[in-house]
Amino acid sequence: MGSDEAYNFVFKVVLIGESGVGKSNLLSRFTKNEFNHDSRTTIGVEFSTRTVQLNTFAIKAQIWDTAGLERYRAITSAYYRGAVGALLVYDITKHLTYDSVERWLKELFDHADPHIVVMLVGNKCDLEADRSVPTEQARDFAEKSGLLFLETSALASTNVEVAFNTVLTEIHKKVSSKEVVRGSISAVTLNPSVVPHPEEEKKPCCKNI
């Protein structure tokens, strides 16, 4: 089709969170509309792309997925480099995966651009009967931390499109407030004065500039 070549922006979005929360299936559901019931743990890093049309813009989303960043310390900074969006994923049925969200957030802000768009994602919402993380608890934390928030199910295909497209739309809002080189993913370092949303300022990022 060749339509993949016609895009205005490339946005790199990283998936982070504990192993087993469904990051790889969120990626495959969004980029290929597939779900693998016996997905193995991702070894190393992989990424998939999908071009989406948002308003008048074609955006090529480059979604990166990894397993256990803590086991691959050497790739950490490279993994985050150039990322303009992140989905921080936990499993609504495993409270331990939610408890580690703050640690992941700290790692993200240690390595990523301070203006990165971050969405907290409670995955596996099809397993409502086994829920151990209340929606309100996660939503309140996200609001306090200046994060977007959604619950998804890669299995049932619930909110997966919405999650990625919301992040891409927010990134585009930031980018369009400042001219960015066409097709550049690393040129989205924003001046704080042009951040359109005041809540962005409350993000727990402490970069020494």
Coordinates of N, CA and C in Angstrom, one line a residue:
M1 N 0.8 -1.2 0.0 CA 0.0 0.0 0.0 C 0.9 1.3 0.0
G2 N 2.0 1.2 0.7 CA 2.9 2.3 0.7 C 2.4 3.5 1.6
S3 N 1.3 3.3 2.2 CA 0.8 4.4 3.0 C 1.7 4.6 4.3
D4 N 2.4 3.5 4.6 CA 3.3 3.6 5.8 C 4.3 4.7 5.6
E5 N 4.7 5.1 4.3 CA 5.7 6.1 4.1 C 5.1 7.5 4.3
A6 N 3.8 7.7 4.1 CA 3.3 9.0 4.2 C 2.9 9.3 5.6
Y7 N 3.8 9.9 6.4 CA 3.5 10.3 7.7 C 4.1 11.7 8.0
N8 N 3.5 12.4 9.0 CA 4.1 13.7 9.3 C 5.0 13.6 10.5
F9 N 4.8 12.7 11.4 CA 5.6 12.6 12.6 C 5.9 11.1 12.9
V10 N 7.1 10.9 13.5 CA 7.3 9.6 14.1 C 7.4 9.8 15.6
F11 N 6.6 9.1 16.4 CA 6.7 9.2 17.8 C 7.1 7.9 18.4
K12 N 8.1 7.9 19.2 CA 8.6 6.7 19.9 C 7.9 6.7 21.2
V13 N 7.2 5.5 21.5 CA 6.5 5.3 22.7 C 7.0 4.0 23.4
V14 N 7.4 4.1 24.6 CA 7.9 2.9 25.3 C 6.9 2.3 26.3
L15 N 6.9 1.0 26.4 CA 6.1 0.3 27.3 C 7.0 -0.1 28.5
I16 N 6.5 0.2 29.7 CA 7.3 -0.1 30.9 C 6.3 -0.7 31.9
G17 N 6.9 -1.4 32.9 CA 6.1 -2.1 33.9 C 6.7 -3.4 34.2
E18 N 6.2 -4.1 35.2 CA 6.7 -5.4 35.6 C 6.4 -6.4 34.5
S19 N 7.2 -7.5 34.6 CA 7.1 -8.6 33.7 C 5.7 -9.3 33.9
G20 N 5.1 -9.7 32.8 CA 3.8 -10.5 32.9 C 2.5 -9.6 33.0
V21 N 2.7 -8.3 32.9 CA 1.5 -7.5 33.0 C 0.7 -7.3 31.6
G22 N 1.3 -7.8 30.6 CA 0.7 -7.8 29.3 C 1.2 -6.7 28.3
K23 N 2.4 -6.2 28.5 CA 2.9 -5.2 27.6 C 3.0 -5.7 26.2
S24 N 3.5 -6.9 26.0 CA 3.7 -7.4 24.6 C 2.4 -7.6 23.9
N25 N 1.4 -8.0 24.7 CA 0.0 -8.2 24.0 C -0.6 -6.9 23.8
L26 N -0.4 -5.8 24.6 CA -0.9 -4.5 24.2 C -0.2 -4.0 22.9
L27 N 1.1 -4.3 22.8 CA 1.8 -3.9 21.6 C 1.2 -4.7 20.4
S28 N 1.1 -6.0 20.5 CA 0.6 -6.7 19.3 C -0.9 -6.5 19.0
R29 N -1.7 -6.2 20.0 CA -3.1 -5.8 19.8 C -3.1 -4.5 19.0
F30 N -2.3 -3.5 19.4 CA -2.4 -2.2 18.8 C -1.8 -2.2 17.4
T31 N -0.6 -2.9 17.2 CA 0.1 -2.8 15.9 C -0.4 -3.9 14.9
K32 N -0.8 -5.1 15.4 CA -1.2 -6.2 14.5 C -2.6 -6.7 14.7
N33 N -3.3 -6.2 15.8 CA -4.6 -6.7 16.2 C -4.5 -8.2 16.5
E34 N -3.5 -8.6 17.2 CA -3.3 -10.0 17.6 C -3.1 -10.1 19.1
F35 N -3.5 -11.3 19.6 CA -3.3 -11.6 21.0 C -2.8 -13.0 21.1
N36 N -1.7 -13.1 21.8 CA -1.0 -14.5 21.9 C -1.3 -15.0 23.3
H37 N -2.1 -16.1 23.4 CA -2.4 -16.6 24.8 C -1.2 -17.2 25.5
D38 N -0.3 -17.7 24.8 CA 0.9 -18.2 25.5 C 2.1 -17.4 25.2
S39 N 2.0 -16.1 25.3 CA 3.2 -15.3 25.0 C 4.3 -15.5 26.0
R40 N 5.5 -15.7 25.5 CA 6.6 -15.8 26.3 C 7.1 -14.5 26.8
T41 N 8.0 -14.5 27.8 CA 8.6 -13.2 28.2 C 9.4 -12.7 27.1
T42 N 9.3 -11.4 26.9 CA 10.2 -10.8 25.9 C 11.6 -10.8 26.3
I43 N 12.5 -11.2 25.5 CA 13.9 -11.1 25.8 C 14.5 -10.0 25.0
G44 N 15.2 -9.1 25.8 CA 15.8 -7.9 25.1 C 14.7 -6.9 24.7
V45 N 14.9 -6.3 23.5 CA 14.0 -5.2 23.1 C 13.4 -5.5 21.8
E46 N 12.2 -5.2 21.6 CA 11.6 -5.2 20.2 C 10.7 -4.0 20.0
F47 N 10.5 -3.7 18.8 CA 9.5 -2.6 18.6 C 8.7 -2.9 17.3
S48 N 7.5 -2.4 17.3 CA 6.6 -2.5 16.2 C 6.1 -1.1 15.8
T49 N 5.7 -0.9 14.6 CA 5.2 0.4 14.2 C 3.8 0.3 13.6
R50 N 3.0 1.4 13.8 CA 1.7 1.5 13.1 C 1.5 3.0 12.8
T51 N 1.0 3.3 11.6 CA 0.7 4.6 11.3 C -0.8 4.9 11.5
V52 N -1.1 5.9 12.3 CA -2.5 6.2 12.6 C -2.8 7.7 12.1
Q53 N -4.0 7.9 11.8 CA -4.4 9.2 11.3 C -5.1 9.9 12.5
L54 N -4.6 11.0 12.9 CA -5.2 11.8 13.9 C -5.5 13.2 13.4
N55 N -6.8 13.5 13.3 CA -7.2 14.7 12.6 C -6.6 14.7 11.2
T56 N -5.8 15.8 10.9 CA -5.2 15.8 9.6 C -3.8 15.3 9.5
F57 N -3.4 14.7 10.6 CA -2.0 14.3 10.6 C -1.9 12.8 10.6
A58 N -0.9 12.3 9.9 CA -0.5 10.9 9.9 C 0.7 10.7 10.9
I59 N 0.5 9.9 11.9 CA 1.5 9.7 12.9 C 2.0 8.3 12.9
K60 N 3.3 8.1 12.7 CA 3.9 6.8 12.8 C 4.3 6.5 14.2
A61 N 3.6 5.6 14.8 CA 3.9 5.3 16.2 C 4.9 4.1 16.2
Q62 N 6.0 4.4 16.9 CA 7.0 3.3 17.0 C 7.0 2.9 18.5
I63 N 6.4 1.7 18.7 CA 6.2 1.3 20.1 C 7.2 0.3 20.5
W64 N 7.9 0.6 21.6 CA 9.0 -0.3 22.1 C 8.6 -1.1 23.3
D65 N 9.0 -2.3 23.3 CA 8.6 -3.2 24.4 C 9.9 -3.9 24.8
T66 N 10.0 -4.1 26.1 CA 11.1 -4.9 26.7 C 10.7 -5.7 27.9
A67 N 11.6 -6.6 28.2 CA 11.3 -7.4 29.5 C 12.4 -7.0 30.4
G68 N 12.1 -6.9 31.7 CA 13.0 -6.7 32.8 C 14.2 -5.8 32.5
L69 N 13.9 -4.5 32.4 CA 14.9 -3.6 32.2 C 16.0 -3.7 33.3
E70 N 15.6 -4.2 34.5 CA 16.5 -4.3 35.6 C 17.6 -5.4 35.2
R71 N 17.2 -6.3 34.3 CA 18.2 -7.4 34.0 C 19.1 -6.9 32.8
Y72 N 18.7 -5.9 32.2 CA 19.5 -5.4 31.0 C 19.9 -3.9 31.2
R73 N 20.6 -3.7 32.3 CA 20.9 -2.3 32.7 C 21.5 -1.5 31.5
A74 N 22.3 -2.2 30.7 CA 23.0 -1.5 29.6 C 22.1 -0.9 28.6
I75 N 20.8 -1.4 28.4 CA 20.0 -0.9 27.4 C 19.1 0.2 27.9
T76 N 19.1 0.5 29.2 CA 18.1 1.4 29.8 C 18.1 2.7 29.1
S77 N 19.2 3.4 29.1 CA 19.2 4.8 28.5 C 18.9 4.8 27.1
A78 N 19.3 3.8 26.3 CA 19.1 3.7 24.9 C 17.6 3.4 24.7
Y79 N 17.0 2.6 25.6 CA 15.6 2.3 25.5 C 14.7 3.6 25.6
Y80 N 15.1 4.4 26.5 CA 14.3 5.6 26.8 C 14.6 6.8 25.8
R81 N 15.8 6.7 25.2 CA 16.3 7.8 24.4 C 15.3 8.1 23.2
G82 N 14.9 9.4 23.1 CA 14.0 9.8 22.0 C 12.6 9.5 22.3
A83 N 12.3 8.8 23.4 CA 10.9 8.5 23.7 C 10.1 9.8 24.0
V84 N 8.9 9.9 23.4 CA 8.1 11.1 23.7 C 6.8 10.7 24.4
G85 N 6.6 9.4 24.5 CA 5.4 8.8 25.2 C 5.8 7.6 25.9
A86 N 5.0 7.3 27.0 CA 5.2 6.0 27.7 C 3.9 5.5 28.2
L87 N 3.7 4.2 28.2 CA 2.6 3.5 28.8 C 3.2 2.7 30.0
L88 N 2.8 3.1 31.2 CA 3.3 2.4 32.4 C 2.2 1.4 32.8
V89 N 2.5 0.1 32.6 CA 1.4 -0.9 32.7 C 1.5 -1.7 34.0
Y90 N 0.4 -1.9 34.6 CA 0.3 -2.9 35.7 C -0.9 -3.8 35.4
D91 N -0.9 -4.9 36.2 CA -2.0 -5.9 36.1 C -3.0 -5.6 37.2
I92 N -4.3 -5.4 36.9 CA -5.3 -5.0 37.9 C -5.5 -6.1 38.9
T93 N -5.1 -7.4 38.5 CA -5.3 -8.5 39.4 C -4.1 -8.8 40.3
K94 N -3.0 -8.1 40.1 CA -1.8 -8.4 40.9 C -1.3 -7.1 41.5
H95 N -1.6 -6.9 42.8 CA -1.3 -5.6 43.4 C 0.2 -5.3 43.4
L96 N 1.0 -6.3 43.5 CA 2.5 -6.1 43.5 C 2.9 -5.4 42.2
T97 N 2.3 -5.6 41.1 CA 2.7 -4.9 39.9 C 2.3 -3.4 39.9
Y98 N 1.2 -3.1 40.7 CA 0.8 -1.8 40.9 C 1.8 -1.1 41.9
D99 N 2.2 -1.8 42.9 CA 3.1 -1.3 43.9 C 4.4 -0.8 43.4
S100 N 4.8 -1.4 42.2 CA 6.1 -1.0 41.7 C 6.0 0.2 40.7
V101 N 4.8 0.7 40.5 CA 4.6 1.8 39.6 C 5.5 3.0 39.9
E102 N 5.6 3.4 41.2 CA 6.4 4.6 41.5 C 7.8 4.4 41.2
R103 N 8.3 3.2 41.4 CA 9.7 2.9 41.0 C 9.9 3.0 39.5
W104 N 9.0 2.5 38.7 CA 9.1 2.7 37.3 C 9.0 4.1 36.9
L105 N 8.2 4.9 37.5 CA 8.0 6.3 37.2 C 9.3 7.0 37.5
K106 N 10.0 6.7 38.6 CA 11.3 7.3 38.9 C 12.3 7.0 37.9
E107 N 12.4 5.7 37.5 CA 13.3 5.3 36.4 C 13.0 6.1 35.1
L108 N 11.7 6.2 34.8 CA 11.4 6.8 33.6 C 11.9 8.3 33.6
F109 N 11.6 9.0 34.7 CA 12.0 10.4 34.7 C 13.5 10.6 34.9
D110 N 14.2 9.6 35.4 CA 15.6 9.7 35.4 C 16.2 9.6 34.1
H111 N 15.6 8.9 33.1 CA 16.2 8.6 31.8 C 15.5 9.3 30.7
A112 N 14.2 9.7 30.8 CA 13.5 10.2 29.7 C 13.4 11.8 29.7
D113 N 12.9 12.3 28.6 CA 12.7 13.8 28.6 C 11.6 14.1 29.6
P114 N 11.8 15.2 30.4 CA 10.9 15.5 31.5 C 9.5 15.8 31.0
H115 N 9.3 16.1 29.7 CA 8.0 16.4 29.2 C 7.3 15.3 28.5
I116 N 7.9 14.1 28.7 CA 7.3 12.9 28.1 C 5.9 12.7 28.5
V117 N 5.0 12.3 27.6 CA 3.6 12.0 27.9 C 3.5 10.6 28.5
V118 N 3.0 10.5 29.7 CA 2.9 9.2 30.4 C 1.5 8.8 30.7
M119 N 1.1 7.6 30.4 CA -0.2 7.1 30.7 C 0.0 5.9 31.7
L120 N -0.7 5.9 32.8 CA -0.8 4.7 33.7 C -1.9 3.8 33.1
V121 N -1.5 2.6 32.9 CA -2.5 1.6 32.3 C -2.7 0.4 33.2
G122 N -3.9 0.2 33.6 CA -4.3 -1.0 34.3 C -4.8 -2.0 33.4
N123 N -4.0 -3.0 33.1 CA -4.3 -4.0 32.0 C -5.0 -5.2 32.7
K124 N -5.7 -6.0 31.8 CA -6.4 -7.2 32.2 C -7.7 -6.9 32.9
C125 N -8.4 -5.8 32.4 CA -9.7 -5.4 33.1 C -10.8 -6.4 32.7
D126 N -10.5 -7.4 31.8 CA -11.5 -8.4 31.6 C -11.6 -9.4 32.8
L127 N -10.5 -9.4 33.7 CA -10.5 -10.2 34.9 C -11.1 -9.5 36.1
E128 N -12.2 -8.9 35.9 CA -12.8 -8.0 37.0 C -13.0 -8.8 38.3
A129 N -13.4 -10.1 38.2 CA -13.6 -10.9 39.4 C -12.4 -11.1 40.2
D130 N -11.2 -11.0 39.6 CA -9.9 -11.1 40.3 C -9.2 -9.8 40.6
R131 N -9.9 -8.7 40.4 CA -9.3 -7.4 40.6 C -8.8 -7.2 42.0
S132 N -7.6 -6.7 42.1 CA -7.0 -6.4 43.4 C -6.6 -4.9 43.5
V133 N -6.6 -4.2 42.4 CA -6.3 -2.8 42.4 C -7.5 -2.0 42.1
P134 N -8.1 -1.3 43.0 CA -9.3 -0.5 42.7 C -9.1 0.6 41.7
T135 N -10.0 0.8 40.8 CA -9.8 1.8 39.7 C -9.6 3.2 40.3
E136 N -10.4 3.5 41.4 CA -10.2 4.9 41.9 C -8.9 5.1 42.5
Q137 N -8.3 4.1 43.2 CA -7.0 4.2 43.8 C -5.9 4.6 42.7
A138 N -6.0 3.9 41.6 CA -5.0 4.1 40.5 C -5.3 5.5 39.8
R139 N -6.6 5.8 39.6 CA -6.9 7.1 39.0 C -6.4 8.2 39.8
D140 N -6.6 8.1 41.2 CA -6.2 9.2 42.1 C -4.7 9.4 42.0
F141 N -4.0 8.3 42.0 CA -2.5 8.4 41.9 C -2.1 9.0 40.6
A142 N -2.7 8.6 39.5 CA -2.4 9.2 38.2 C -2.6 10.7 38.2
E143 N -3.8 11.1 38.7 CA -4.1 12.5 38.8 C -3.1 13.3 39.6
K144 N -2.7 12.8 40.7 CA -1.7 13.5 41.6 C -0.4 13.6 40.9
S145 N -0.1 12.6 40.1 CA 1.3 12.5 39.4 C 1.3 13.1 38.1
G146 N 0.1 13.7 37.6 CA 0.1 14.3 36.3 C 0.1 13.3 35.2
L147 N -0.4 12.1 35.4 CA -0.4 11.1 34.4 C -1.8 10.9 33.8
L148 N -1.8 10.5 32.5 CA -3.1 10.1 31.9 C -3.4 8.7 32.6
F149 N -4.7 8.2 32.5 CA -5.0 6.9 33.1 C -6.1 6.2 32.3
L150 N -6.0 4.9 32.1 CA -7.0 4.1 31.5 C -6.8 2.7 31.9
E151 N -7.9 1.9 32.0 CA -7.9 0.5 32.2 C -8.1 -0.2 30.8
T152 N -7.4 -1.2 30.5 CA -7.4 -1.8 29.2 C -7.5 -3.4 29.4
S153 N -7.9 -4.0 28.3 CA -7.7 -5.5 28.2 C -7.2 -5.8 26.8
A154 N -6.0 -6.2 26.7 CA -5.4 -6.7 25.4 C -6.2 -7.9 24.9
L155 N -6.6 -8.7 25.9 CA -7.4 -9.9 25.5 C -8.7 -9.6 24.8
A156 N -9.5 -8.7 25.5 CA -10.8 -8.4 25.0 C -10.7 -7.2 24.0
S157 N -9.5 -6.6 23.8 CA -9.3 -5.5 22.9 C -10.1 -4.2 23.5
T158 N -10.2 -4.1 24.8 CA -10.8 -3.0 25.4 C -9.9 -1.8 25.6
N159 N -10.2 -0.7 25.1 CA -9.4 0.6 25.3 C -8.0 0.6 24.8
V160 N -7.6 -0.4 24.1 CA -6.2 -0.5 23.6 C -5.9 0.6 22.6
E161 N -6.8 0.7 21.6 CA -6.7 1.8 20.6 C -6.8 3.2 21.3
V162 N -7.8 3.3 22.2 CA -8.0 4.6 22.9 C -6.7 5.0 23.7
A163 N -6.1 4.0 24.4 CA -4.9 4.3 25.2 C -3.8 4.8 24.3
F164 N -3.4 4.1 23.3 CA -2.3 4.5 22.4 C -2.7 5.9 21.7
N165 N -3.9 5.9 21.2 CA -4.3 7.2 20.4 C -4.3 8.4 21.3
T166 N -4.7 8.2 22.6 CA -4.8 9.3 23.5 C -3.4 9.8 23.8
V167 N -2.4 8.9 24.0 CA -1.0 9.3 24.2 C -0.5 10.0 23.0
L168 N -0.8 9.4 21.8 CA -0.2 10.1 20.5 C -0.8 11.4 20.3
T169 N -2.1 11.6 20.7 CA -2.8 12.9 20.5 C -2.1 13.9 21.5
E170 N -1.9 13.5 22.7 CA -1.3 14.4 23.7 C 0.1 14.8 23.2
I171 N 0.9 13.8 22.7 CA 2.2 14.2 22.2 C 2.1 15.2 21.1
H172 N 1.2 14.9 20.2 CA 1.0 15.8 19.0 C 0.7 17.2 19.5
K173 N -0.2 17.4 20.5 CA -0.5 18.7 21.1 C 0.8 19.4 21.5
K174 N 1.6 18.7 22.2 CA 2.9 19.3 22.6 C 3.8 19.7 21.5
V175 N 3.9 18.8 20.5 CA 4.8 19.0 19.4 C 4.3 20.2 18.5
S176 N 2.9 20.3 18.4 CA 2.4 21.3 17.5 C 2.5 22.7 18.1
S177 N 2.8 22.8 19.4 CA 3.0 24.1 20.0 C 4.4 24.6 19.8
K178 N 5.2 23.8 19.0 CA 6.5 24.2 18.7 C 6.9 23.4 17.4
E179 N 7.6 24.1 16.5 CA 7.9 23.4 15.3 C 8.9 22.3 15.5
V180 N 8.7 21.2 14.9 CA 9.5 20.0 15.0 C 9.9 19.6 13.6
V181 N 11.2 19.2 13.5 CA 11.7 18.7 12.3 C 10.8 17.5 11.8
R182 N 10.4 17.5 10.6 CA 9.5 16.5 10.0 C 10.2 15.1 10.2
G183 N 9.5 14.2 10.8 CA 10.0 12.8 10.9 C 11.0 12.6 12.0
S184 N 11.2 13.7 12.8 CA 12.2 13.5 13.9 C 11.5 13.0 15.1
I185 N 12.2 12.1 15.8 CA 11.6 11.6 17.1 C 12.3 12.2 18.3
S186 N 13.5 12.7 18.0 CA 14.3 13.2 19.2 C 14.2 14.7 19.4
A187 N 13.5 15.3 18.4 CA 13.4 16.8 18.5 C 12.2 17.3 19.2
V188 N 11.7 16.5 20.2 CA 10.6 17.0 20.9 C 10.9 17.4 22.4
T189 N 12.0 18.0 22.5 CA 12.4 18.6 23.8 C 11.7 19.9 23.9
L190 N 10.8 20.0 24.8 CA 10.0 21.3 24.9 C 10.5 22.2 25.9
N191 N 10.3 23.5 25.6 CA 10.5 24.5 26.6 C 9.4 24.5 27.6
P192 N 9.6 24.5 28.9 CA 8.5 24.4 29.9 C 7.5 25.5 29.6
S193 N 7.9 26.6 29.1 CA 6.9 27.7 28.9 C 5.9 27.5 27.9
V194 N 6.1 26.4 27.0 CA 5.1 26.2 26.0 C 4.2 24.9 26.3
V195 N 4.4 24.4 27.5 CA 3.6 23.2 27.9 C 2.2 23.6 28.0
P196 N 1.3 23.0 27.2 CA -0.1 23.5 27.2 C -0.9 23.2 28.5
H197 N -0.5 22.2 29.2 CA -1.3 21.8 30.4 C -0.6 22.1 31.7
P198 N -1.2 22.9 32.5 CA -0.5 23.2 33.8 C -0.2 22.0 34.6
E199 N -1.0 20.9 34.5 CA -0.7 19.8 35.4 C 0.6 19.1 35.0
E200 N 1.1 19.4 33.8 CA 2.4 18.8 33.4 C 3.5 19.2 34.4
E201 N 3.3 20.4 34.9 CA 4.4 21.0 35.8 C 4.5 20.2 37.1
K202 N 3.4 19.5 37.5 CA 3.4 18.8 38.7 C 4.1 17.4 38.7
K203 N 4.5 17.0 37.4 CA 5.1 15.7 37.3 C 6.3 15.6 38.2
P204 N 6.5 14.4 38.8 CA 7.7 14.2 39.7 C 9.0 14.0 39.0
C205 N 9.4 15.1 38.2 CA 10.6 14.9 37.5 C 11.6 15.9 38.1
C206 N 12.8 15.5 38.3 CA 13.8 16.4 38.9 C 15.0 16.3 38.2
K207 N 15.0 16.8 36.9 CA 16.2 16.8 36.1 C 17.1 18.0 36.5
N208 N 18.3 17.8 36.7 CA 19.2 18.9 36.9 C 19.7 19.4 35.6
I209 N 19.2 20.5 35.2 CA 19.6 21.1 33.9 C 20.6 22.2 34.1

